[in-house]
CSV table of C-alpha atoms and ligand atoms in Angstrom, one decimal:
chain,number,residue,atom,x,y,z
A,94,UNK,CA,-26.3,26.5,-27.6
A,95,UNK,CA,-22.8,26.7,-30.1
A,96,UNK,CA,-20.2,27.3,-27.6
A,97,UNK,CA,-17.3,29.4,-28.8
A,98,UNK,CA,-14.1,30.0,-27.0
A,99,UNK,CA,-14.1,33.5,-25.3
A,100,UNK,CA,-10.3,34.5,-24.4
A,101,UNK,CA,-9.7,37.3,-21.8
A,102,UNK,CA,-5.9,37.9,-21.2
A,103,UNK,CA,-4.6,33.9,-20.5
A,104,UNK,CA,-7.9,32.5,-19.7
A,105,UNK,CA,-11.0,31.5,-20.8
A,106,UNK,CA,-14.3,32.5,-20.1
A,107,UNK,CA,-16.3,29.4,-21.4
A,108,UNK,CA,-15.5,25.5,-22.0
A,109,UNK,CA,-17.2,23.0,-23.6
A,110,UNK,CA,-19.1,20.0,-22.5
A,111,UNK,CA,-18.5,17.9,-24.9
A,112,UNK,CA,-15.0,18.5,-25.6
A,113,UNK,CA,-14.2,18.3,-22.0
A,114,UNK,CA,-15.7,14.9,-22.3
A,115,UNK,CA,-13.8,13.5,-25.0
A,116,UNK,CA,-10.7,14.9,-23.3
A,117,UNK,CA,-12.2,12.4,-20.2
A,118,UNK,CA,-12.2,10.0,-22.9
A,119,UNK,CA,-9.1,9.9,-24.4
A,120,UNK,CA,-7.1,9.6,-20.9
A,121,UNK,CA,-8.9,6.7,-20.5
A,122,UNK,CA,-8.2,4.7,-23.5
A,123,UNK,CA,-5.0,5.8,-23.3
A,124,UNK,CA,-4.9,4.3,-19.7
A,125,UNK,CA,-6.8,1.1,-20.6
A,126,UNK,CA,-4.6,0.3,-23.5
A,127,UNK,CA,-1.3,0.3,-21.1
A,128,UNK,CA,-2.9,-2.6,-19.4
A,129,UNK,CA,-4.0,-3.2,-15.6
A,130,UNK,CA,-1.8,-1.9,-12.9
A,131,UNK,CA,-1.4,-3.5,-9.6
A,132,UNK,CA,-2.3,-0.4,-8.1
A,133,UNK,CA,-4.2,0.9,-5.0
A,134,UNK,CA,-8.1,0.0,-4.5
A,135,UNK,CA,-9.4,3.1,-2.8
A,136,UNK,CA,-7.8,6.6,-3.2
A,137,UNK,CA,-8.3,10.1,-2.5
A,138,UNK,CA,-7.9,12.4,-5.0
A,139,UNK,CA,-7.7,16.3,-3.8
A,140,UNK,CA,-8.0,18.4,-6.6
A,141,UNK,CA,-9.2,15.9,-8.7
A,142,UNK,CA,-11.1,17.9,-11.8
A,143,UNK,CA,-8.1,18.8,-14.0
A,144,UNK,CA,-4.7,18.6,-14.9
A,145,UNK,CA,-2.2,16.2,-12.8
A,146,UNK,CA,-5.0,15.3,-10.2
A,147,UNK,CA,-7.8,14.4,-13.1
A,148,UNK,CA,-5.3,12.0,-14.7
A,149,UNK,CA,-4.6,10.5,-11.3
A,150,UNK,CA,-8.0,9.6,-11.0
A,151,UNK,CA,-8.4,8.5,-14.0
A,152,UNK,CA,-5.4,6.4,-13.9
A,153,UNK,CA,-6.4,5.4,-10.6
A,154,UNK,CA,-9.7,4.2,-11.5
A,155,UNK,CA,-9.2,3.0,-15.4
A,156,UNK,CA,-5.7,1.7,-14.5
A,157,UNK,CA,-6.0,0.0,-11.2
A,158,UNK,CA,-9.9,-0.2,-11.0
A,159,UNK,CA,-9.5,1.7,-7.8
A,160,UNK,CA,-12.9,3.1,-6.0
A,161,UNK,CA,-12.4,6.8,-6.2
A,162,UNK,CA,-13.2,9.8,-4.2
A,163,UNK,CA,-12.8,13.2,-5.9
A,164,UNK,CA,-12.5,16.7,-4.4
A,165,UNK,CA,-12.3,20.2,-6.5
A,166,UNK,CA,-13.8,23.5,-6.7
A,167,UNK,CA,-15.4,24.1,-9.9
A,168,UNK,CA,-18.2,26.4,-11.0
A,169,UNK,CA,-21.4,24.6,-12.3
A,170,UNK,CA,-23.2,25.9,-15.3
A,171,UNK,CA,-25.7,28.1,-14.6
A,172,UNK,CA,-28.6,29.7,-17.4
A,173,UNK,CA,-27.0,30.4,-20.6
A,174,UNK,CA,-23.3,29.8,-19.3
A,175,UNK,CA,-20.7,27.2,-19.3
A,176,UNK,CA,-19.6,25.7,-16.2
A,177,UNK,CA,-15.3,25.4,-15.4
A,178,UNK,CA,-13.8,22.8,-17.5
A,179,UNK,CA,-13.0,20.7,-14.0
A,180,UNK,CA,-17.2,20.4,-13.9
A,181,UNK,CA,-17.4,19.1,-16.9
A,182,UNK,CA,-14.5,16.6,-16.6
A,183,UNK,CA,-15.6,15.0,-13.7
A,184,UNK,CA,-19.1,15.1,-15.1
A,185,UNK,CA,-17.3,12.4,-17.6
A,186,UNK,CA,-15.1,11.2,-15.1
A,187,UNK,CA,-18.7,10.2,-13.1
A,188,UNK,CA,-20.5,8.9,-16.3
A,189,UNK,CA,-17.3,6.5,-17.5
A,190,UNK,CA,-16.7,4.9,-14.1
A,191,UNK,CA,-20.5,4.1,-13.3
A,192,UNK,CA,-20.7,2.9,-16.9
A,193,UNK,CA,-17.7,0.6,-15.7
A,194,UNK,CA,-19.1,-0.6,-12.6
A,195,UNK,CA,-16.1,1.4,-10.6
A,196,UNK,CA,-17.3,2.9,-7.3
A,197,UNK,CA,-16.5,6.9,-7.5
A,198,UNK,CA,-17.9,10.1,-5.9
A,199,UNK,CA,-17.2,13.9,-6.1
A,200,UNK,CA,-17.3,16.7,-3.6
A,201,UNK,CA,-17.5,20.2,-5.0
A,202,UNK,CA,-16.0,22.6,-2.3
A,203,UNK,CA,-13.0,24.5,-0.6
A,204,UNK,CA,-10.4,21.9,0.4
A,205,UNK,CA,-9.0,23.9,2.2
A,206,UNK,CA,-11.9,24.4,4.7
A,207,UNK,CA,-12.6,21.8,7.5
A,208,UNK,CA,-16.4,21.9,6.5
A,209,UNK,CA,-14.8,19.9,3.3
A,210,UNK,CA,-12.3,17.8,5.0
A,211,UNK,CA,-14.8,16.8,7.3
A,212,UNK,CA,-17.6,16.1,4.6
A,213,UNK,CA,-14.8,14.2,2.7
A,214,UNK,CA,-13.8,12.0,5.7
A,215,UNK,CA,-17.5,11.5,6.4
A,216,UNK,CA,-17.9,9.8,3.0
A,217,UNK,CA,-15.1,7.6,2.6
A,218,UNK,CA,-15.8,6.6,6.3
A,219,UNK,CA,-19.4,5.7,5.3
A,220,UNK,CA,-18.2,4.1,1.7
A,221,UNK,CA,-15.1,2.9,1.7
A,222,UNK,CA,-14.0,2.4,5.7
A,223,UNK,CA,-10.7,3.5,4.6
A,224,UNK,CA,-8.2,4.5,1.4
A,225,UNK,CA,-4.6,3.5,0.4
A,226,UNK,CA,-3.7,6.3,-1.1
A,227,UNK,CA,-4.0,9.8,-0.7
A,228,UNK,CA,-3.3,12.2,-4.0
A,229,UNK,CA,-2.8,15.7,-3.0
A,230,UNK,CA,-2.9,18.1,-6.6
A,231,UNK,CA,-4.4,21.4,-5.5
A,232,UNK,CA,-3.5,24.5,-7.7
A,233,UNK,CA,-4.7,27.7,-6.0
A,234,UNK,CA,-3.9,31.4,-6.1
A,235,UNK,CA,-5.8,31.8,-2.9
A,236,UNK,CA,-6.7,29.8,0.3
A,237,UNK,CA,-8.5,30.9,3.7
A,238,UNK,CA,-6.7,29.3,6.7
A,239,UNK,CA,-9.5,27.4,8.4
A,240,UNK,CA,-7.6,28.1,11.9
A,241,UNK,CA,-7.1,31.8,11.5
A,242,UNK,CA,-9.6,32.9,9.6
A,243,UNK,CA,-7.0,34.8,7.6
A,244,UNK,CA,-7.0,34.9,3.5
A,245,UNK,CA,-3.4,34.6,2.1
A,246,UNK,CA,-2.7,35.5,-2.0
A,247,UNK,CA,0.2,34.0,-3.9
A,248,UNK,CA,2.3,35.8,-5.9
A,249,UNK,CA,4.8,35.1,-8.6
A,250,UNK,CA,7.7,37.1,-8.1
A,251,UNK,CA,12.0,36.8,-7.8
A,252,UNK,CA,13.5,36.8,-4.5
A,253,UNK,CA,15.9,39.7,-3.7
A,254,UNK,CA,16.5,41.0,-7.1
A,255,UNK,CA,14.8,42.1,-10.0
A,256,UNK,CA,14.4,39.5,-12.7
A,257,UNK,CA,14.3,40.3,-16.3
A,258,UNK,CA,14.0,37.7,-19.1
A,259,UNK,CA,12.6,36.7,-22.3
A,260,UNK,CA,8.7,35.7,-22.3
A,261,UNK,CA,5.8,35.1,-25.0
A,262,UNK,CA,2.0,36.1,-25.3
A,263,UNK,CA,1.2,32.4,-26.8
A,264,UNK,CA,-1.9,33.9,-28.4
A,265,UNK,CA,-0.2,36.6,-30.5
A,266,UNK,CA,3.4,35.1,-30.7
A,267,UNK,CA,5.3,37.9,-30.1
A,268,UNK,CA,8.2,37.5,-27.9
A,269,UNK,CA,9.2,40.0,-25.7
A,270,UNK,CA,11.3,40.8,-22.5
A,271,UNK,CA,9.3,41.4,-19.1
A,272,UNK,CA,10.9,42.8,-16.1
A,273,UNK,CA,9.7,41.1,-12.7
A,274,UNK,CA,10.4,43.4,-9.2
A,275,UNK,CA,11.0,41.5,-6.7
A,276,UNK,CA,9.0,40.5,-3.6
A,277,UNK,CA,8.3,41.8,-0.3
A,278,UNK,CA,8.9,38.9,2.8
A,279,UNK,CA,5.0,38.9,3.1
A,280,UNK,CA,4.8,37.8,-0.2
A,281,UNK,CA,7.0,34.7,0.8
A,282,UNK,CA,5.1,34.0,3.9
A,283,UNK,CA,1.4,34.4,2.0
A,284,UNK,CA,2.7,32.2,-1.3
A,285,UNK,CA,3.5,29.5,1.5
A,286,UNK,CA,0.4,29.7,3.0
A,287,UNK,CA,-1.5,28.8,-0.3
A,288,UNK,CA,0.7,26.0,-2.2
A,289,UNK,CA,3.0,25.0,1.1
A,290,UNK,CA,2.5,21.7,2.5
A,291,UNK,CA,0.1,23.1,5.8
A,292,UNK,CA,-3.5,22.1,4.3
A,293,UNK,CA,-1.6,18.4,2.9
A,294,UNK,CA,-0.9,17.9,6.5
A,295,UNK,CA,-4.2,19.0,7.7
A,296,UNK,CA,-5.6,16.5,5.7
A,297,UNK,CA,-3.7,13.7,6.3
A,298,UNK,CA,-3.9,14.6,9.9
A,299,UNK,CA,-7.5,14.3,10.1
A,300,UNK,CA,-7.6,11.3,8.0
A,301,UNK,CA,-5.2,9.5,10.5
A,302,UNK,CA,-7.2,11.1,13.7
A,303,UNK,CA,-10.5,9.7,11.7
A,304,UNK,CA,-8.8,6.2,11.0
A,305,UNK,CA,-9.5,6.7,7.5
A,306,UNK,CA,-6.0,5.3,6.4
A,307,UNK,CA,-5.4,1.4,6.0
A,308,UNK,CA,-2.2,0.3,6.8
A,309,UNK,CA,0.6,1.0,4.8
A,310,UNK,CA,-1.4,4.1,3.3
A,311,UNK,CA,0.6,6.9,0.8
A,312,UNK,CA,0.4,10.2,-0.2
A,313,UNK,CA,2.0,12.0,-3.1
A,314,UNK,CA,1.8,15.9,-3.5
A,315,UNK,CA,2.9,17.2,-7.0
A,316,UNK,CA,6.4,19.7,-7.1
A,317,UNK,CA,8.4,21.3,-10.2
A,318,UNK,CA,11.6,22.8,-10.2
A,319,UNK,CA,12.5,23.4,-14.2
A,320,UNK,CA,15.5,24.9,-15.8
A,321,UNK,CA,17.7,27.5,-15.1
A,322,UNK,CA,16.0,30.3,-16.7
A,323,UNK,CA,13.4,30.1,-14.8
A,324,UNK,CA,14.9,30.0,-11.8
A,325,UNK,CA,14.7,33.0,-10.2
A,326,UNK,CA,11.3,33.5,-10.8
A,327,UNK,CA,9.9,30.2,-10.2
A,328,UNK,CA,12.0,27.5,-7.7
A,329,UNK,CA,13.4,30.3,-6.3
A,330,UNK,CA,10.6,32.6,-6.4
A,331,UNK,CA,7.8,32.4,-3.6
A,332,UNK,CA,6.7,29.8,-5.9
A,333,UNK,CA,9.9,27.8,-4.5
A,334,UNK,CA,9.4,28.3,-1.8
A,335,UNK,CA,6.2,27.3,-1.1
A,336,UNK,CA,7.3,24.3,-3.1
A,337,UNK,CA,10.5,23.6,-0.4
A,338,UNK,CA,7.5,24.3,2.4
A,339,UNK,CA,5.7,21.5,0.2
A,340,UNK,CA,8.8,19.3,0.1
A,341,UNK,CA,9.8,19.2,3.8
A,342,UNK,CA,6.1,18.8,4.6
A,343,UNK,CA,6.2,15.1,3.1
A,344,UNK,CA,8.9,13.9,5.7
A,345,UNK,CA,7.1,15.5,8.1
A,346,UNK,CA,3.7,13.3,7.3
A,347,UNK,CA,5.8,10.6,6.7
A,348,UNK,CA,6.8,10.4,10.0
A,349,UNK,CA,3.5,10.6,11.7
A,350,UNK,CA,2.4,7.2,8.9
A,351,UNK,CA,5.0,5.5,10.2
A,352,UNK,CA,2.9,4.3,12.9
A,353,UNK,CA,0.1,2.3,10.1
A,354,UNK,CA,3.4,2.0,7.9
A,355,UNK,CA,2.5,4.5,5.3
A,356,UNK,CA,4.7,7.1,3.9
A,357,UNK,CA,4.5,10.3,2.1
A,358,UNK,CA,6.3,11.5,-1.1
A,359,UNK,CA,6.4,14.4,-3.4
A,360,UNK,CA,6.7,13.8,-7.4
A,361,UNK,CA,8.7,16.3,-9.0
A,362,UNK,CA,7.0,16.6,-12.4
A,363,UNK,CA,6.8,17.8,-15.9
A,364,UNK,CA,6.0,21.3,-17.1
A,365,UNK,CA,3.0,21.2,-18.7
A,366,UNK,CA,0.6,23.6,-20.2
A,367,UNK,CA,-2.4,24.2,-17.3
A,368,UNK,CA,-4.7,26.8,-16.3
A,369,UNK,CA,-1.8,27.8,-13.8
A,370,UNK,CA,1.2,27.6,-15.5
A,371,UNK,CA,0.0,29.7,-18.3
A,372,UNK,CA,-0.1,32.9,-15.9
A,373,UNK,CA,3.6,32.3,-15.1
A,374,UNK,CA,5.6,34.9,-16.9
A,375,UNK,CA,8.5,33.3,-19.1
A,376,UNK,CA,7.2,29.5,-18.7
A,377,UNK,CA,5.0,29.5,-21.5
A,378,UNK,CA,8.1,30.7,-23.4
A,379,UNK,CA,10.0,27.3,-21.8
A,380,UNK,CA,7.5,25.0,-22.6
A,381,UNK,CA,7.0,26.1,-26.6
A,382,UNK,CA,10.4,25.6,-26.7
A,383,UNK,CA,10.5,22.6,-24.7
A,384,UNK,CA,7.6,21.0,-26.5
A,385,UNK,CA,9.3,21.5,-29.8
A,386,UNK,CA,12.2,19.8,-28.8
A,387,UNK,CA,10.8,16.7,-26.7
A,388,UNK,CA,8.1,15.9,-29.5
A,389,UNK,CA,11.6,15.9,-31.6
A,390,UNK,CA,13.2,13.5,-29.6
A,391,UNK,CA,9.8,11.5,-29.3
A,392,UNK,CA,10.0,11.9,-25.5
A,393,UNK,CA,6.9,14.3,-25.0
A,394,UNK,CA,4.2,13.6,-22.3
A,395,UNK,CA,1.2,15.2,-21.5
A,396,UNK,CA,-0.4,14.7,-18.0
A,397,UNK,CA,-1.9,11.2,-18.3
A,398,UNK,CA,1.4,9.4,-19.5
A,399,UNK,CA,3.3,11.3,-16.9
A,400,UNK,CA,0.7,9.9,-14.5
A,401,UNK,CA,1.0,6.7,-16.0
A,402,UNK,CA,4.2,6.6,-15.8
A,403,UNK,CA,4.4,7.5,-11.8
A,404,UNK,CA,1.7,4.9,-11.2
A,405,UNK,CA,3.4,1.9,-13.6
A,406,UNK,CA,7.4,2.8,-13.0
A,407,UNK,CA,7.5,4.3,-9.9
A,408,UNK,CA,4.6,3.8,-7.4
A,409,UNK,CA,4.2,0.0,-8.0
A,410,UNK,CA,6.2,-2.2,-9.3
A,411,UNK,CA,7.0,-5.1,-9.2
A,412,UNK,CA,9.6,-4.8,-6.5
A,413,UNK,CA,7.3,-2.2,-5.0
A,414,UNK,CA,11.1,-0.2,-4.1
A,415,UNK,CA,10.5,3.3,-5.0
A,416,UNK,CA,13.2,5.3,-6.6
A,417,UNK,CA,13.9,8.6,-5.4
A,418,UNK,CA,16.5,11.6,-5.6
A,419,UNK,CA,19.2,12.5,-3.4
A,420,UNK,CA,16.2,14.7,-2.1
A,421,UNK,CA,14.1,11.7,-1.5
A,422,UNK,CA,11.5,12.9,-4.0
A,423,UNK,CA,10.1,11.2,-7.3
A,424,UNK,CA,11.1,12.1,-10.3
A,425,UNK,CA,9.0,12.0,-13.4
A,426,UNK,CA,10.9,15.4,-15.0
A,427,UNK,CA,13.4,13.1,-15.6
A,428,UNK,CA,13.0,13.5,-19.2
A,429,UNK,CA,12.6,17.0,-19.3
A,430,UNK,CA,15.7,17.2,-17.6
A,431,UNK,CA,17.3,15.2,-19.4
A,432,UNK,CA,21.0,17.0,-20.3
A,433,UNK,CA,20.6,16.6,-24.2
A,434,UNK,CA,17.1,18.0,-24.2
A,435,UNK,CA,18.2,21.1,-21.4
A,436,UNK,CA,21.3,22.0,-23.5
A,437,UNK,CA,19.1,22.2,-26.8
A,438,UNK,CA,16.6,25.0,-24.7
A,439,UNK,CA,19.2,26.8,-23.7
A,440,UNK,CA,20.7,26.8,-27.4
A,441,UNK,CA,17.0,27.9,-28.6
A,442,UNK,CA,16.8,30.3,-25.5
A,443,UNK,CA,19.3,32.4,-26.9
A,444,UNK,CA,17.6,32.5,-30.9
A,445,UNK,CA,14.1,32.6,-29.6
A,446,UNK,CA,12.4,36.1,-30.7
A,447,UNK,CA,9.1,36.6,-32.5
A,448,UNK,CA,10.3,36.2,-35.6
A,449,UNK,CA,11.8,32.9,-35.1
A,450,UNK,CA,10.0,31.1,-32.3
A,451,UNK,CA,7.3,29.6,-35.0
A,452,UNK,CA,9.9,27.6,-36.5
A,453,UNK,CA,12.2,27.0,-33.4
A,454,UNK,CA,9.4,26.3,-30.4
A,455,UNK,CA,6.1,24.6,-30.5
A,456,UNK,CA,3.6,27.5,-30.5
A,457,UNK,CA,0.9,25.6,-31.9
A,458,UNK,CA,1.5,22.9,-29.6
A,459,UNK,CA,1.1,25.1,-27.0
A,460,UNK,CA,-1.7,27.3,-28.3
A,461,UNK,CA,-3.7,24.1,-29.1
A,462,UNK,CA,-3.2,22.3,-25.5
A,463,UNK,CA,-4.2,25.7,-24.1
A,464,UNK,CA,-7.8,25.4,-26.0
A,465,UNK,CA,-8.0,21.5,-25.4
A,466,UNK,CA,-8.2,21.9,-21.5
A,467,UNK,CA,-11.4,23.9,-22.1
A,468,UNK,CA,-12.8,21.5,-24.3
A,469,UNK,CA,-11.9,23.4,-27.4
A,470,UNK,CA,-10.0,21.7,-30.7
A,471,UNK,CA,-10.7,18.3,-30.1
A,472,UNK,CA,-10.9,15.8,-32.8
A,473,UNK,CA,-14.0,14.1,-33.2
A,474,UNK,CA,-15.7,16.9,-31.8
A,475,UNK,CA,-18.8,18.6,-33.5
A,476,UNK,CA,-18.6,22.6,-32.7
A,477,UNK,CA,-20.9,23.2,-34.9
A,478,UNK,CA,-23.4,21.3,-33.2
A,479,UNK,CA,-26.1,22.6,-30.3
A,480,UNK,CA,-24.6,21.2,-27.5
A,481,UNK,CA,-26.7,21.6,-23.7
A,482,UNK,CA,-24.4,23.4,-21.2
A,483,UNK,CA,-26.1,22.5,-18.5
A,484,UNK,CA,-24.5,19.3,-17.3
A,485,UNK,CA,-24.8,18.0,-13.8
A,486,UNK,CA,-22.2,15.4,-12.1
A,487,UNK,CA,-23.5,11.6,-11.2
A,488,UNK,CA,-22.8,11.2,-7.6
A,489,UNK,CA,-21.7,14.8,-6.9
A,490,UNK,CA,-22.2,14.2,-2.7
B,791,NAD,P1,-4.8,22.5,-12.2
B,791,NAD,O1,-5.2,23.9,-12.1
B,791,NAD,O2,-5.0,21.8,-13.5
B,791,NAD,O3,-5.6,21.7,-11.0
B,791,NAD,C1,-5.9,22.2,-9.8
B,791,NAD,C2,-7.0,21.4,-9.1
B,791,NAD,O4,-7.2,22.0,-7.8
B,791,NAD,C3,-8.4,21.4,-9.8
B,791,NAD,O5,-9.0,20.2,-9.6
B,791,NAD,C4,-9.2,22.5,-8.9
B,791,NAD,O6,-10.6,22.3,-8.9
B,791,NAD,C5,-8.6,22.2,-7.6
B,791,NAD,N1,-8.7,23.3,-6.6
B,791,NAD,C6,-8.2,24.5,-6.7
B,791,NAD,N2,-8.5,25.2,-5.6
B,791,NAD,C7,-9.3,24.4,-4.8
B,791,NAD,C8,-9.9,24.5,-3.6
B,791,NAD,N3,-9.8,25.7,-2.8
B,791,NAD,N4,-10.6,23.5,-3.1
B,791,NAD,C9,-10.7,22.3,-3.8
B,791,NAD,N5,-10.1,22.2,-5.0
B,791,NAD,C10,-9.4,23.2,-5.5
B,791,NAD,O7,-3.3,22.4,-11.7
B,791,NAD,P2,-2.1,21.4,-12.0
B,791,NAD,O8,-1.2,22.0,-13.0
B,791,NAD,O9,-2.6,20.0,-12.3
B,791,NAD,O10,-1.4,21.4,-10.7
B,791,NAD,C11,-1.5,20.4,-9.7
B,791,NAD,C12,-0.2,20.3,-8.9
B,791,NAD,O11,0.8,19.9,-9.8
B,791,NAD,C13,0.3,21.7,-8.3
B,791,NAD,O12,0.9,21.4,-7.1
B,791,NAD,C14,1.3,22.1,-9.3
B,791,NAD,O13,2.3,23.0,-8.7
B,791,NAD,C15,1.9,20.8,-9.7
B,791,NAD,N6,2.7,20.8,-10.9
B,791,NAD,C16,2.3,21.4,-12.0
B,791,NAD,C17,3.1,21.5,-13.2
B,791,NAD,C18,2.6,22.1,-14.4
B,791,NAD,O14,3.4,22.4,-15.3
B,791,NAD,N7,1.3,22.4,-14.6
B,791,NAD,C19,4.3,20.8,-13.2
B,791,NAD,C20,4.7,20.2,-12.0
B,791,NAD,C21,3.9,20.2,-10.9
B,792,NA,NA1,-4.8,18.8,-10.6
């Protein structure tokens, strides 16, 4: 069938196999052409199918020729409709690394269940005896505590006061002012539940109790804190907070890898345009303008340099001596956060209304990412062409 994109409100209804491919395709190259990286040789990838996860796998496999196992919850295609983008990039993902020779296999499921965890630990047991790195990139607005029973939401709201600020509908442009109420302490405690560091620790708790970890094993789960002005409604928002939950979590696991001599980190990273953070009011707004002014200062990454960059300048070097914060946490924002670059936003912050933001941010930057992570826009890339939704995964276990 010609597949088209269908917008409703900030997502998309349908993606495209093909695109989502040549997405695949170009974080590869892009990998390959940086040159091998003396990197881990078995990893774990949780919430591998898109965004920062996808381009740790990829990285992980294309860069360091690492064996890969891959978990995510994406929707296949069924009769006359597109699968999730995730399904189609890991389709890729599949096809590229068997076409390679490089061992990788996917599980399609709730990570947060125990059925999955156990599944999971079953196969690298079985395939790989054990894996040296542990990547931990879930984005979820919902998640069913496996020991409760209970189903928490997250929310995106202020903390203790109302917050009011400038925002953008990317599609239409038009800038406009949105008014946030703030939460209720339920909302804090369910945000937690869903992107807090509990399910990381689950997991790297049954991979210890499984001896699934090889000495000197790592983990890395993905953080953000961003600018001031949006502060109060994300770092601290519930979203922060889940995010300090997240944060404290690592020293917690770090501890208990102490005794195989692993450790755990968090990797405070760029904003980006995603699935996710194109539902947060006011970030979209951030990141046109943030685009803008990074592509201007020839600083501007997408996911699969920032991954790049964590693997080749942070994770393993040379001296194999990790930098970190006063926090102890990575830091990959450090070019978005850069002071020149911050003090430029907040000088376009103040101009930025719909009649100026096509000039001052990067709209069609960010309008044009949006498409690309559902396959759409791509160069190289035949839409007109009948193209066969119905894709399966090689090795989908
Ligand atoms: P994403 O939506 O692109 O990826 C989410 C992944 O999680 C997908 O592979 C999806 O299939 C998987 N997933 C979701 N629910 C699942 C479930 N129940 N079971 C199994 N898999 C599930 O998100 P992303 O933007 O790459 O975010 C990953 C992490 O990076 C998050 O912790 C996010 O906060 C963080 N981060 C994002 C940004 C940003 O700007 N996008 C910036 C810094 C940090
Ligand atoms: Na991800």
């Amino acid at each position: 069938m010609i597949i088209e994109p269908r917008m409703r409100g900030f997502i998309c209804l349908t993606s495209h196999p093909v695109g989502c491919e040549k997405n695949v395709l170009n974080q590869i190259e892009y990998t390959r052409n940086q040159g091998a990286i003396a990197g881990p040789k078995k990893v774990l990838v949780i919430g591998a199918s898109t965004g920062f996860g996808l381009a740790s796998r990829i990285t992980s496999a294309f860069g360091a020729n690492a064996s890969t196992v891959g978990v995510f919850f994406e929707k296949p295609p069924s009769k006359g409709k597109t699968a999730t983008p995730g399904w189609y990039n890991s389709a890729a993902f599949q096809k590229e690394a068997l076409k390679s020779g490089i061992y990788a296999k996917s599980i399609n499921g709730d990570a947060f269940s125990d059925e999955i965890k156990q599944k999971t630990i079953a196969l690298i047991k079985k395939d790989l005896g054990k894996v040296d790195l542990v990547i931990y990139s879930l984005a979820s607005p919902v998640r069913t505590n496996p020991k409760t029973g209970v189903t928490h939401r997250s929310v995106l709201k202020p903390i203790g006061q109302t917050f009011s600020n400038k925002t953008v509908d990317f599609h239409t442009g038009i800038v406009s002012n949105v008014t946030i109420e703030p939460c209720s302490e339920t909302d804090i405690e369910n945000t937690v539940e869903v992107m807090g560091g509990e399910d990381w620790k689950m997991w790297m708790e049954s991979l210890m109790e499984a001896d699934a970890l090889s000495d000197g094993a790592m983990t890395l789960a993905y953080s953000y804190i961003g600018p001031q002005v949006t502060e109060a409604v994300y770092r601290k928002g519930t979203i922060g907070k889940a995010k300090d939950h997240l944060e404290a979590t690592a020293f917690e696991i770090a501890d208990m890898l102490k005794h195989i001599n692993g450790n755990a980190f968090v990797s405070v990273n760029k904003a980006l345009v995603t699935q996710a953070s194109s539902a947060i009011p006011v970030i979209p707004l951030y990141i046109s303008l943030l685009y803008k002014t990074m592509k201007e200062k020839e600083i501007h990454e997408g996911c699969i340099e920032q991954i790049n960059r964590l693997f080749r300048e942070r994770l393993y070097t040379t001296s194999r001596e990790i930098p970190l914060d006063e926090a102890g946490r990575i830091r990959i924002d450090d070019w978005e956060m850069r002071e020149d670059v911050q003090n430029k936003i907040t000088e376009l912050w103040e101009q930025a209304d719909t009649s100026t933001l096509s000039d001052i941010g990067d709209l069609n930057g960010y309008k044009s990412d949006f498409l690309n992570l559902f396959g759409f826009g791509l160069e190289g890339v035949d839409y007109l062409e009948d193209t066969d939704e119905n894709i399966q995964i090689d090795e989908l276990v």
